[in-house]
mmCIF file of C-alpha atoms and ligand atoms in Angstrom:
data_model
loop_
_atom_site.group_PDB
_atom_site.id
_atom_site.type_symbol
_atom_site.label_atom_id
_atom_site.label_comp_id
_atom_site.label_asym_id
_atom_site.label_seq_id
_atom_site.Cartn_x
_atom_site.Cartn_y
_atom_site.Cartn_z
ATOM 1 C CA MET A 1408 -45.493 -15.457 53.106
ATOM 2 C CA SER A 1409 -41.786 -16.762 51.977
ATOM 3 C CA ALA A 1410 -38.983 -16.759 54.087
ATOM 4 C CA GLY A 1411 -35.166 -17.607 52.988
ATOM 5 C CA GLY A 1412 -37.163 -18.319 49.689
ATOM 6 C CA LEU A 1413 -39.145 -20.691 51.663
ATOM 7 C CA PRO A 1414 -43.266 -21.152 50.362
ATOM 8 C CA PRO A 1415 -45.563 -21.643 52.700
ATOM 9 C CA ASP A 1416 -46.333 -25.789 52.756
ATOM 10 C CA ARG A 1417 -42.200 -25.641 52.851
ATOM 11 C CA LEU A 1418 -42.253 -23.260 56.617
ATOM 12 C CA VAL A 1419 -44.860 -25.435 57.564
ATOM 13 C CA ALA A 1420 -42.443 -28.385 57.030
ATOM 14 C CA LEU A 1421 -39.792 -26.711 59.284
ATOM 15 C CA LEU A 1422 -42.133 -26.888 62.236
ATOM 16 C CA ARG A 1423 -43.588 -29.879 61.206
ATOM 17 C CA THR A 1424 -39.422 -31.501 62.347
ATOM 18 C CA MET A 1425 -38.839 -29.626 64.324
ATOM 19 C CA LEU A 1426 -42.082 -30.270 66.673
ATOM 20 C CA LEU A 1427 -41.680 -33.840 65.627
ATOM 21 C CA ILE A 1428 -37.827 -34.310 66.939
ATOM 22 C CA ARG A 1429 -38.423 -32.692 69.929
ATOM 23 C CA ALA A 1430 -41.773 -34.479 71.120
ATOM 24 C CA PHE A 1431 -39.459 -37.435 70.058
ATOM 25 C CA GLU A 1432 -36.564 -36.332 72.442
ATOM 26 C CA GLU A 1433 -39.098 -35.633 75.195
ATOM 27 C CA LEU A 1434 -40.522 -38.697 75.762
ATOM 28 C CA ALA A 1435 -37.540 -40.097 75.262
ATOM 29 C CA ASP A 1436 -36.243 -38.413 78.269
ATOM 30 C CA GLU A 1437 -39.734 -39.327 80.069
ATOM 31 C CA LEU A 1438 -38.812 -43.062 79.005
ATOM 32 C CA PHE A 1439 -34.823 -42.095 81.263
ATOM 33 C CA ALA A 1440 -37.138 -41.214 84.394
ATOM 34 C CA GLN A 1441 -38.476 -44.173 84.294
ATOM 35 C CA GLY A 1442 -36.129 -46.211 84.059
ATOM 36 C CA ARG A 1443 -36.536 -48.297 80.797
ATOM 37 C CA VAL A 1444 -33.279 -46.982 78.746
ATOM 38 C CA HIS A 1445 -29.770 -48.977 78.500
ATOM 39 C CA GLY A 1446 -27.023 -46.925 79.846
ATOM 40 C CA THR A 1447 -27.102 -43.520 79.030
ATOM 41 C CA MET A 1448 -28.384 -39.692 75.887
ATOM 42 C CA HIS A 1449 -27.524 -36.892 75.152
ATOM 43 C CA LEU A 1450 -30.903 -34.531 74.302
ATOM 44 C CA SER A 1451 -31.082 -32.027 71.754
ATOM 45 C CA VAL A 1452 -33.825 -29.826 72.887
ATOM 46 C CA GLY A 1453 -32.576 -26.037 72.083
ATOM 47 C CA GLN A 1454 -31.063 -27.016 69.548
ATOM 48 C CA GLU A 1455 -33.493 -28.652 66.885
ATOM 49 C CA ALA A 1456 -33.074 -25.583 63.787
ATOM 50 C CA VAL A 1457 -29.698 -27.193 63.170
ATOM 51 C CA ALA A 1458 -31.126 -30.381 61.978
ATOM 52 C CA ALA A 1459 -34.186 -29.000 60.617
ATOM 53 C CA GLY A 1460 -32.288 -26.418 58.831
ATOM 54 C CA VAL A 1461 -29.885 -28.175 57.621
ATOM 55 C CA CYS A 1462 -31.285 -31.642 56.383
ATOM 56 C CA ALA A 1463 -34.258 -29.606 54.514
ATOM 57 C CA ALA A 1464 -31.581 -27.956 52.504
ATOM 58 C CA LEU A 1465 -30.363 -31.618 50.953
ATOM 59 C CA GLN A 1466 -31.713 -34.054 48.881
ATOM 60 C CA PRO A 1467 -32.657 -37.749 50.066
ATOM 61 C CA GLY A 1468 -29.889 -39.524 47.664
ATOM 62 C CA ASP A 1469 -27.242 -36.801 50.269
ATOM 63 C CA TYR A 1470 -25.447 -37.958 52.906
ATOM 64 C CA ILE A 1471 -24.775 -36.629 56.993
ATOM 65 C CA LEU A 1472 -22.456 -38.337 59.597
ATOM 66 C CA SER A 1473 -24.348 -37.869 62.951
ATOM 67 C CA THR A 1474 -23.043 -37.043 66.652
ATOM 68 C CA HIS A 1475 -23.879 -38.228 70.198
ATOM 69 C CA ARG A 1476 -26.546 -36.342 70.126
ATOM 70 C CA GLY A 1477 -27.737 -37.148 67.560
ATOM 71 C CA HIS A 1478 -32.045 -37.660 67.746
ATOM 72 C CA GLY A 1479 -32.588 -34.606 65.243
ATOM 73 C CA HIS A 1480 -29.918 -35.483 62.955
ATOM 74 C CA CYS A 1481 -31.609 -39.320 61.976
ATOM 75 C CA LEU A 1482 -35.520 -37.204 62.562
ATOM 76 C CA ALA A 1483 -34.325 -34.870 60.233
ATOM 77 C CA LYS A 1484 -33.342 -36.482 58.137
ATOM 78 C CA GLY A 1485 -35.911 -38.571 57.202
ATOM 79 C CA ALA A 1486 -35.727 -41.549 59.765
ATOM 80 C CA ASP A 1487 -39.027 -43.010 60.742
ATOM 81 C CA VAL A 1488 -39.427 -42.276 64.165
ATOM 82 C CA ARG A 1489 -41.204 -45.708 64.784
ATOM 83 C CA ARG A 1490 -37.850 -47.422 63.923
ATOM 84 C CA MET A 1491 -35.983 -44.308 65.668
ATOM 85 C CA MET A 1492 -37.845 -45.778 68.917
ATOM 86 C CA ALA A 1493 -37.010 -49.288 68.760
ATOM 87 C CA GLU A 1494 -33.423 -48.539 68.108
ATOM 88 C CA PHE A 1495 -34.093 -46.086 71.108
ATOM 89 C CA LEU A 1496 -35.477 -48.740 73.013
ATOM 90 C CA GLY A 1497 -33.502 -51.693 72.566
ATOM 91 C CA LYS A 1498 -36.156 -53.002 69.848
ATOM 92 C CA ALA A 1499 -35.545 -56.039 66.983
ATOM 93 C CA THR A 1500 -37.191 -53.876 65.074
ATOM 94 C CA GLY A 1501 -34.692 -50.587 65.095
ATOM 95 C CA TYR A 1502 -32.718 -49.615 63.138
ATOM 96 C CA CYS A 1503 -29.617 -51.929 64.034
ATOM 97 C CA ARG A 1504 -31.609 -54.463 65.421
ATOM 98 C CA GLY A 1505 -31.168 -53.167 68.734
ATOM 99 C CA ARG A 1506 -27.729 -52.473 68.992
ATOM 100 C CA GLY A 1507 -27.138 -49.340 68.699
ATOM 101 C CA GLY A 1508 -29.513 -47.685 71.369
ATOM 102 C CA SER A 1509 -29.721 -43.664 71.295
ATOM 103 C CA MET A 1510 -26.333 -43.291 70.518
ATOM 104 C CA HIS A 1511 -25.297 -45.202 67.121
ATOM 105 C CA ILE A 1512 -27.667 -44.973 65.237
ATOM 106 C CA ALA A 1513 -27.960 -45.250 61.942
ATOM 107 C CA ASP A 1514 -30.014 -45.130 58.521
ATOM 108 C CA VAL A 1515 -27.303 -45.592 55.566
ATOM 109 C CA ALA A 1516 -30.278 -46.148 52.909
ATOM 110 C CA GLY A 1517 -32.081 -43.390 54.309
ATOM 111 C CA GLY A 1518 -28.545 -41.460 53.695
ATOM 112 C CA ASN A 1519 -27.856 -41.381 57.382
ATOM 113 C CA LEU A 1520 -24.611 -43.235 58.199
ATOM 114 C CA GLY A 1521 -24.330 -43.861 61.999
ATOM 115 C CA ALA A 1522 -24.556 -41.211 64.679
ATOM 116 C CA ASN A 1523 -20.620 -41.606 66.370
ATOM 117 C CA GLY A 1524 -19.842 -41.625 70.131
ATOM 118 C CA ILE A 1525 -15.915 -40.239 69.623
ATOM 119 C CA VAL A 1526 -16.051 -36.847 69.377
ATOM 120 C CA ALA A 1527 -15.216 -35.512 66.046
ATOM 121 C CA GLY A 1528 -15.386 -38.945 64.590
ATOM 122 C CA GLY A 1529 -17.696 -38.237 61.883
ATOM 123 C CA LEU A 1530 -15.541 -35.448 60.728
ATOM 124 C CA PRO A 1531 -12.986 -38.459 59.004
ATOM 125 C CA ILE A 1532 -14.963 -40.001 57.715
ATOM 126 C CA ALA A 1533 -17.319 -37.380 56.078
ATOM 127 C CA THR A 1534 -13.792 -36.979 54.575
ATOM 128 C CA GLY A 1535 -13.748 -40.353 52.504
ATOM 129 C CA VAL A 1536 -17.360 -40.292 51.782
ATOM 130 C CA GLY A 1537 -16.556 -37.115 49.897
ATOM 131 C CA LEU A 1538 -13.220 -38.624 48.669
ATOM 132 C CA SER A 1539 -15.818 -41.939 47.288
ATOM 133 C CA ILE A 1540 -18.689 -38.606 46.240
ATOM 134 C CA ARG A 1541 -16.201 -37.044 43.761
ATOM 135 C CA LEU A 1542 -15.025 -40.642 42.829
ATOM 136 C CA ARG A 1543 -18.328 -42.004 41.949
ATOM 137 C CA ARG A 1544 -19.049 -38.208 40.208
ATOM 138 C CA SER A 1545 -22.169 -39.215 42.219
ATOM 139 C CA GLY A 1546 -23.417 -34.977 42.539
ATOM 140 C CA GLN A 1547 -23.871 -36.337 46.078
ATOM 141 C CA VAL A 1548 -23.043 -33.954 48.916
ATOM 142 C CA CYS A 1549 -22.408 -34.581 52.756
ATOM 143 C CA VAL A 1550 -22.765 -33.269 55.558
ATOM 144 C CA ALA A 1551 -20.914 -33.538 59.262
ATOM 145 C CA PHE A 1552 -22.177 -32.251 62.099
ATOM 146 C CA PHE A 1553 -20.106 -31.686 65.399
ATOM 147 C CA GLY A 1554 -20.283 -30.059 68.101
ATOM 148 C CA ASP A 1555 -18.002 -26.221 69.246
ATOM 149 C CA GLY A 1556 -15.560 -28.868 71.785
ATOM 150 C CA ALA A 1557 -15.276 -31.370 67.846
ATOM 151 C CA ALA A 1558 -13.736 -28.243 66.430
ATOM 152 C CA ASN A 1559 -10.591 -28.638 69.591
ATOM 153 C CA GLU A 1560 -9.704 -32.842 68.295
ATOM 154 C CA GLY A 1561 -6.506 -32.983 66.078
ATOM 155 C CA ALA A 1562 -9.493 -35.058 63.798
ATOM 156 C CA PHE A 1563 -11.414 -31.159 63.062
ATOM 157 C CA HIS A 1564 -8.291 -29.776 61.478
ATOM 158 C CA GLU A 1565 -6.939 -33.748 59.166
ATOM 159 C CA ALA A 1566 -10.068 -33.955 58.107
ATOM 160 C CA LEU A 1567 -10.467 -29.885 56.805
ATOM 161 C CA ASN A 1568 -7.521 -29.993 55.845
ATOM 162 C CA LEU A 1569 -7.627 -33.015 53.417
ATOM 163 C CA ALA A 1570 -11.759 -32.435 51.869
ATOM 164 C CA SER A 1571 -9.885 -28.674 51.247
ATOM 165 C CA ILE A 1572 -7.183 -29.632 49.632
ATOM 166 C CA TRP A 1573 -9.120 -32.582 47.687
ATOM 167 C CA GLU A 1574 -12.175 -30.637 47.030
ATOM 168 C CA LEU A 1575 -14.251 -32.319 48.413
ATOM 169 C CA PRO A 1576 -18.363 -32.104 48.401
ATOM 170 C CA VAL A 1577 -18.846 -31.659 51.878
ATOM 171 C CA LEU A 1578 -20.305 -29.231 54.782
ATOM 172 C CA PHE A 1579 -18.724 -28.805 58.265
ATOM 173 C CA VAL A 1580 -21.654 -28.128 60.180
ATOM 174 C CA CYS A 1581 -20.420 -26.615 63.373
ATOM 175 C CA GLU A 1582 -23.864 -26.611 66.680
ATOM 176 C CA ASN A 1583 -21.965 -25.084 68.473
ATOM 177 C CA ASN A 1584 -24.365 -25.283 72.402
ATOM 178 C CA GLN A 1585 -22.023 -23.071 73.665
ATOM 179 C CA TYR A 1586 -20.571 -26.288 76.386
ATOM 180 C CA ALA A 1587 -18.063 -29.514 75.475
ATOM 181 C CA MET A 1588 -19.455 -31.194 78.741
ATOM 182 C CA SER A 1589 -18.943 -28.286 81.201
ATOM 183 C CA MET A 1590 -16.581 -26.507 79.193
ATOM 184 C CA PRO A 1591 -16.953 -23.742 77.757
ATOM 185 C CA VAL A 1592 -16.304 -22.545 74.257
ATOM 186 C CA GLY A 1593 -14.320 -19.410 75.229
ATOM 187 C CA ARG A 1594 -12.691 -21.426 77.004
ATOM 188 C CA ALA A 1595 -11.481 -23.692 75.366
ATOM 189 C CA MET A 1596 -10.517 -21.876 72.156
ATOM 190 C CA ARG A 1597 -9.103 -18.051 71.711
ATOM 191 C CA VAL A 1598 -10.915 -17.796 68.091
ATOM 192 C CA ALA A 1599 -13.647 -15.776 68.826
ATOM 193 C CA ARG A 1600 -16.211 -17.969 66.138
ATOM 194 C CA VAL A 1601 -15.196 -21.396 64.858
ATOM 195 C CA SER A 1602 -15.294 -20.288 61.226
ATOM 196 C CA ASP A 1603 -13.080 -18.533 61.768
ATOM 197 C CA ARG A 1604 -10.928 -21.329 61.351
ATOM 198 C CA ALA A 1605 -12.409 -21.653 58.437
ATOM 199 C CA ALA A 1606 -10.003 -19.784 57.140
ATOM 200 C CA ALA A 1607 -7.232 -21.833 57.921
ATOM 201 C CA TYR A 1608 -7.703 -24.762 55.141
ATOM 202 C CA GLY A 1609 -9.056 -22.410 52.654
ATOM 203 C CA MET A 1610 -12.610 -22.943 52.947
ATOM 204 C CA PRO A 1611 -16.321 -20.210 53.277
ATOM 205 C CA GLY A 1612 -16.688 -20.120 56.724
ATOM 206 C CA VAL A 1613 -19.984 -19.060 57.631
ATOM 207 C CA THR A 1614 -21.603 -18.189 61.453
ATOM 208 C CA ALA A 1615 -25.830 -18.194 61.782
ATOM 209 C CA ASP A 1616 -27.895 -17.677 63.870
ATOM 210 C CA GLY A 1617 -28.533 -21.298 64.891
ATOM 211 C CA MET A 1618 -32.087 -20.911 66.833
ATOM 212 C CA ASP A 1619 -33.364 -19.308 63.779
ATOM 213 C CA VAL A 1620 -34.049 -22.535 60.888
ATOM 214 C CA VAL A 1621 -34.615 -19.747 57.958
ATOM 215 C CA ALA A 1622 -31.485 -18.475 58.809
ATOM 216 C CA VAL A 1623 -29.734 -21.858 59.072
ATOM 217 C CA TYR A 1624 -31.762 -23.434 55.739
ATOM 218 C CA THR A 1625 -30.466 -20.264 54.463
ATOM 219 C CA VAL A 1626 -26.733 -20.231 54.187
ATOM 220 C CA ALA A 1627 -27.617 -24.347 54.094
ATOM 221 C CA THR A 1628 -28.092 -24.089 51.294
ATOM 222 C CA GLU A 1629 -26.120 -22.142 49.417
ATOM 223 C CA LEU A 1630 -23.021 -23.772 50.859
ATOM 224 C CA VAL A 1631 -24.720 -27.279 49.846
ATOM 225 C CA ALA A 1632 -24.791 -25.809 46.355
ATOM 226 C CA ARG A 1633 -21.675 -24.650 46.107
ATOM 227 C CA ALA A 1634 -20.241 -28.041 47.324
ATOM 228 C CA ARG A 1635 -21.865 -29.662 44.972
ATOM 229 C CA GLN A 1636 -21.497 -27.691 42.337
ATOM 230 C CA GLY A 1637 -18.245 -28.881 42.695
ATOM 231 C CA GLY A 1638 -16.642 -25.314 45.177
ATOM 232 C CA GLY A 1639 -15.739 -27.163 47.457
ATOM 233 C CA PRO A 1640 -15.748 -27.628 51.228
ATOM 234 C CA ALA A 1641 -17.476 -25.469 53.505
ATOM 235 C CA LEU A 1642 -17.683 -25.083 57.613
ATOM 236 C CA LEU A 1643 -20.951 -23.462 58.971
ATOM 237 C CA GLU A 1644 -21.075 -22.813 62.857
ATOM 238 C CA CYS A 1645 -24.469 -22.736 64.059
ATOM 239 C CA VAL A 1646 -24.375 -20.836 66.682
ATOM 240 C CA THR A 1647 -27.027 -23.001 69.324
ATOM 241 C CA TYR A 1648 -27.959 -23.902 73.005
ATOM 242 C CA ARG A 1649 -29.135 -27.277 74.695
ATOM 243 C CA TYR A 1650 -31.569 -26.459 77.529
ATOM 244 C CA ARG A 1651 -30.556 -29.941 78.849
ATOM 245 C CA GLY A 1652 -27.800 -31.112 80.245
ATOM 246 C CA HIS A 1653 -24.655 -32.562 78.364
ATOM 247 C CA SER A 1654 -25.870 -35.892 79.319
ATOM 248 C CA LYS A 1655 -28.362 -37.548 82.341
ATOM 249 C CA SER A 1656 -25.325 -37.205 84.493
ATOM 250 C CA ASP A 1657 -24.987 -34.053 83.835
ATOM 251 C CA ARG A 1658 -25.490 -31.352 87.265
ATOM 252 C CA GLN A 1659 -25.197 -28.845 85.382
ATOM 253 C CA ARG A 1660 -23.603 -26.465 87.977
ATOM 254 C CA TYR A 1661 -21.324 -24.405 84.644
ATOM 255 C CA ARG A 1662 -23.949 -22.309 83.995
ATOM 256 C CA ALA A 1663 -27.072 -19.886 85.118
ATOM 257 C CA ARG A 1664 -31.026 -20.843 84.999
ATOM 258 C CA GLU A 1665 -30.714 -17.634 84.346
ATOM 259 C CA GLU A 1666 -28.208 -17.879 81.215
ATOM 260 C CA VAL A 1667 -30.363 -21.331 80.208
ATOM 261 C CA GLU A 1668 -33.986 -19.009 80.548
ATOM 262 C CA ALA A 1669 -32.329 -16.807 78.376
ATOM 263 C CA TRP A 1670 -31.466 -18.482 75.452
ATOM 264 C CA ARG A 1671 -35.035 -19.765 76.187
ATOM 265 C CA ALA A 1672 -36.735 -17.469 75.578
ATOM 266 C CA ARG A 1673 -34.635 -17.407 71.760
ATOM 267 C CA ASP A 1674 -36.823 -21.310 71.247
ATOM 268 C CA PRO A 1675 -36.606 -21.494 67.996
ATOM 269 C CA ILE A 1676 -39.500 -23.090 67.593
ATOM 270 C CA ASP A 1677 -41.294 -20.702 69.198
ATOM 271 C CA ARG A 1678 -39.645 -18.514 67.277
ATOM 272 C CA LEU A 1679 -41.171 -20.045 64.107
ATOM 273 C CA ARG A 1680 -44.681 -20.554 65.184
ATOM 274 C CA ALA A 1681 -44.349 -16.800 65.492
ATOM 275 C CA ARG A 1682 -43.935 -15.876 62.964
ATOM 276 C CA LEU A 1683 -45.652 -18.028 60.921
ATOM 277 C CA LEU A 1684 -49.233 -17.060 63.123
ATOM 278 C CA ALA A 1685 -47.950 -13.417 62.294
ATOM 279 C CA ALA A 1686 -47.753 -13.744 58.811
ATOM 280 C CA GLY A 1687 -51.421 -15.685 58.592
ATOM 281 C CA VAL A 1688 -50.000 -18.526 57.770
ATOM 282 C CA LEU A 1689 -51.627 -20.752 60.453
ATOM 283 C CA SER A 1690 -53.905 -20.338 62.909
ATOM 284 C CA ALA A 1691 -53.046 -20.653 66.297
ATOM 285 C CA ALA A 1692 -54.833 -24.350 66.470
ATOM 286 C CA ALA A 1693 -53.164 -25.068 63.560
ATOM 287 C CA ALA A 1694 -49.901 -25.388 65.159
ATOM 288 C CA ASN A 1695 -51.603 -26.969 68.323
ATOM 289 C CA GLN A 1696 -53.181 -29.169 66.579
ATOM 290 C CA LEU A 1697 -49.708 -29.728 64.551
ATOM 291 C CA ALA A 1698 -47.385 -29.907 68.160
ATOM 292 C CA ALA A 1699 -50.232 -32.155 68.979
ATOM 293 C CA GLU A 1700 -49.403 -34.054 65.818
ATOM 294 C CA ALA A 1701 -46.189 -34.879 66.481
ATOM 295 C CA ARG A 1702 -46.747 -36.428 69.430
ATOM 296 C CA ALA A 1703 -49.305 -38.737 68.434
ATOM 297 C CA ALA A 1704 -46.999 -39.901 66.150
ATOM 298 C CA VAL A 1705 -43.693 -40.202 69.211
ATOM 299 C CA ALA A 1706 -46.466 -41.929 71.561
ATOM 300 C CA ALA A 1707 -47.456 -44.411 68.017
ATOM 301 C CA ALA A 1708 -44.384 -44.683 68.161
ATOM 302 C CA LEU A 1709 -43.309 -46.137 71.811
ATOM 303 C CA ALA A 1710 -46.580 -48.722 71.202
ATOM 304 C CA PHE A 1711 -44.717 -50.163 67.908
ATOM 305 C CA ALA A 1712 -41.502 -50.410 70.071
ATOM 306 C CA GLU A 1713 -42.364 -51.796 72.646
ATOM 307 C CA ALA A 1714 -45.040 -54.343 70.468
ATOM 308 C CA SER A 1715 -41.969 -55.129 68.637
ATOM 309 C CA PRO A 1716 -39.345 -58.154 69.333
ATOM 310 C CA GLU A 1717 -36.404 -57.981 72.006
ATOM 311 C CA PRO A 1718 -33.249 -58.740 69.476
ATOM 312 C CA ASP A 1719 -32.807 -63.097 69.950
ATOM 313 C CA PRO A 1720 -29.837 -64.345 71.527
ATOM 314 C CA ALA A 1721 -28.882 -66.197 68.848
ATOM 315 C CA THR A 1722 -27.699 -63.671 66.805
ATOM 316 C CA LEU A 1723 -25.781 -61.693 68.961
ATOM 317 C CA LEU A 1724 -22.741 -62.126 66.961
ATOM 318 C CA GLU A 1725 -24.229 -61.404 63.204
ATOM 319 C CA GLY A 1726 -21.604 -58.455 61.640
ATOM 320 C CA VAL A 1727 -19.170 -58.634 64.828
ATOM 321 C CA TYR A 1728 -15.853 -59.171 63.181
ATOM 322 C CA ALA A 1729 -12.216 -59.741 64.295
HETATM 323 C C1 TPP B 3076 -12.327 -38.147 71.646
HETATM 324 C C2 TPP B 3076 -13.517 -38.692 72.693
HETATM 325 N N1 TPP B 3076 -13.374 -37.604 73.233
HETATM 326 C C3 TPP B 3076 -13.568 -37.101 75.101
HETATM 327 C C4 TPP B 3076 -15.236 -38.087 74.525
HETATM 328 C C5 TPP B 3076 -16.106 -37.540 75.822
HETATM 329 N N2 TPP B 3076 -16.527 -36.617 75.836
HETATM 330 C C6 TPP B 3076 -18.495 -36.482 75.398
HETATM 331 S S1 TPP B 3076 -19.029 -35.524 74.837
HETATM 332 C C7 TPP B 3076 -18.019 -34.610 75.134
HETATM 333 C C8 TPP B 3076 -18.318 -33.094 74.687
HETATM 334 C C9 TPP B 3076 -18.611 -32.526 73.322
HETATM 335 O O1 TPP B 3076 -18.803 -31.525 73.895
HETATM 336 P P1 TPP B 3076 -19.014 -31.344 72.047
HETATM 337 O O2 TPP B 3076 -18.355 -31.549 71.037
HETATM 338 O O3 TPP B 3076 -18.941 -29.538 71.880
HETATM 339 O O4 TPP B 3076 -20.727 -31.546 71.333
HETATM 340 P P2 TPP B 3076 -22.206 -31.043 72.627
HETATM 341 O O5 TPP B 3076 -22.139 -32.409 73.798
HETATM 342 O O6 TPP B 3076 -21.400 -29.539 73.388
HETATM 343 O O7 TPP B 3076 -22.330 -31.598 71.596
HETATM 344 C C10 TPP B 3076 -16.618 -35.271 75.773
HETATM 345 C C11 TPP B 3076 -15.703 -34.803 76.228
HETATM 346 C C12 TPP B 3076 -15.010 -38.279 73.849
HETATM 347 N N3 TPP B 3076 -16.568 -38.961 74.135
HETATM 348 N N4 TPP B 3076 -14.898 -38.519 72.408
#
């Protein structure tokens, strides 16, 4: 079996990545319910195909910039789940020594230049990274993830315009999960598609089914190759859905349960699993085993985080500049 030009082992790897992201976030949710997490957090349950599909199209040396909903991006880019969990729980062994928490995880060595609590905050940074890549002639590509709400920020338009006139190797990836907090995308913009806006900046704009990891991977691969070869930036819109509330304080009064259920019926993990079972690439037992492995990996990550020290208060001012 091959889908999107991918051999069976890479399709299984995509399934594994999505399972890991979901297992991480389900455990994160549980930890929050137990009162073990500081502040709030934003889950991307339902959106796993975007992170997994786009990051699979990248090389290890490429960069990503993430958002407030960034656990999936970080894991898909290859972060160590133990250090992710440690950061999530504010431990000294975490990626940012416990200073970042859920919303500010960066893994610079792994090419994740950081999540961002400022909506659209990653886009101008990605343009700057693209300029740096060009000046260094390093052949890398930078991906900026952002939401549909971010596409209405001035920073989105400035970043796309500058990346376009300078032909920078940046792929702008919109995760259109239908809502910016409680604002439905259709009430916040007049164009039918976020990708329609690419025309204003003279770059390709493509909409992909963000619930289909192979579809996301296929388009992302094309656009990443184009950027790497000097073809300039592109805007990829992945149409997806978040199953959970915006953040932990969201009572979800703005949408019907039936709507959530309709999107759940198109679940990206179930879909790829079904495809691999139908093609005989995986048996049901092997697929269940993959899910069990993902849960075991996050459980081991939690044990690692629990055994890790709290950051030493004496180091509080390290990394603070004025
Ligand atoms: C500049 C800025 N404005 C407002 C906020 C508050 N805020 C946090 S998330 C969010 C909605 C973002 O929606 P979207 O970009 O669609 O991403 P999603 O949450 O759907 O992943 C808002 C308005 C913020 N963090 N930064």
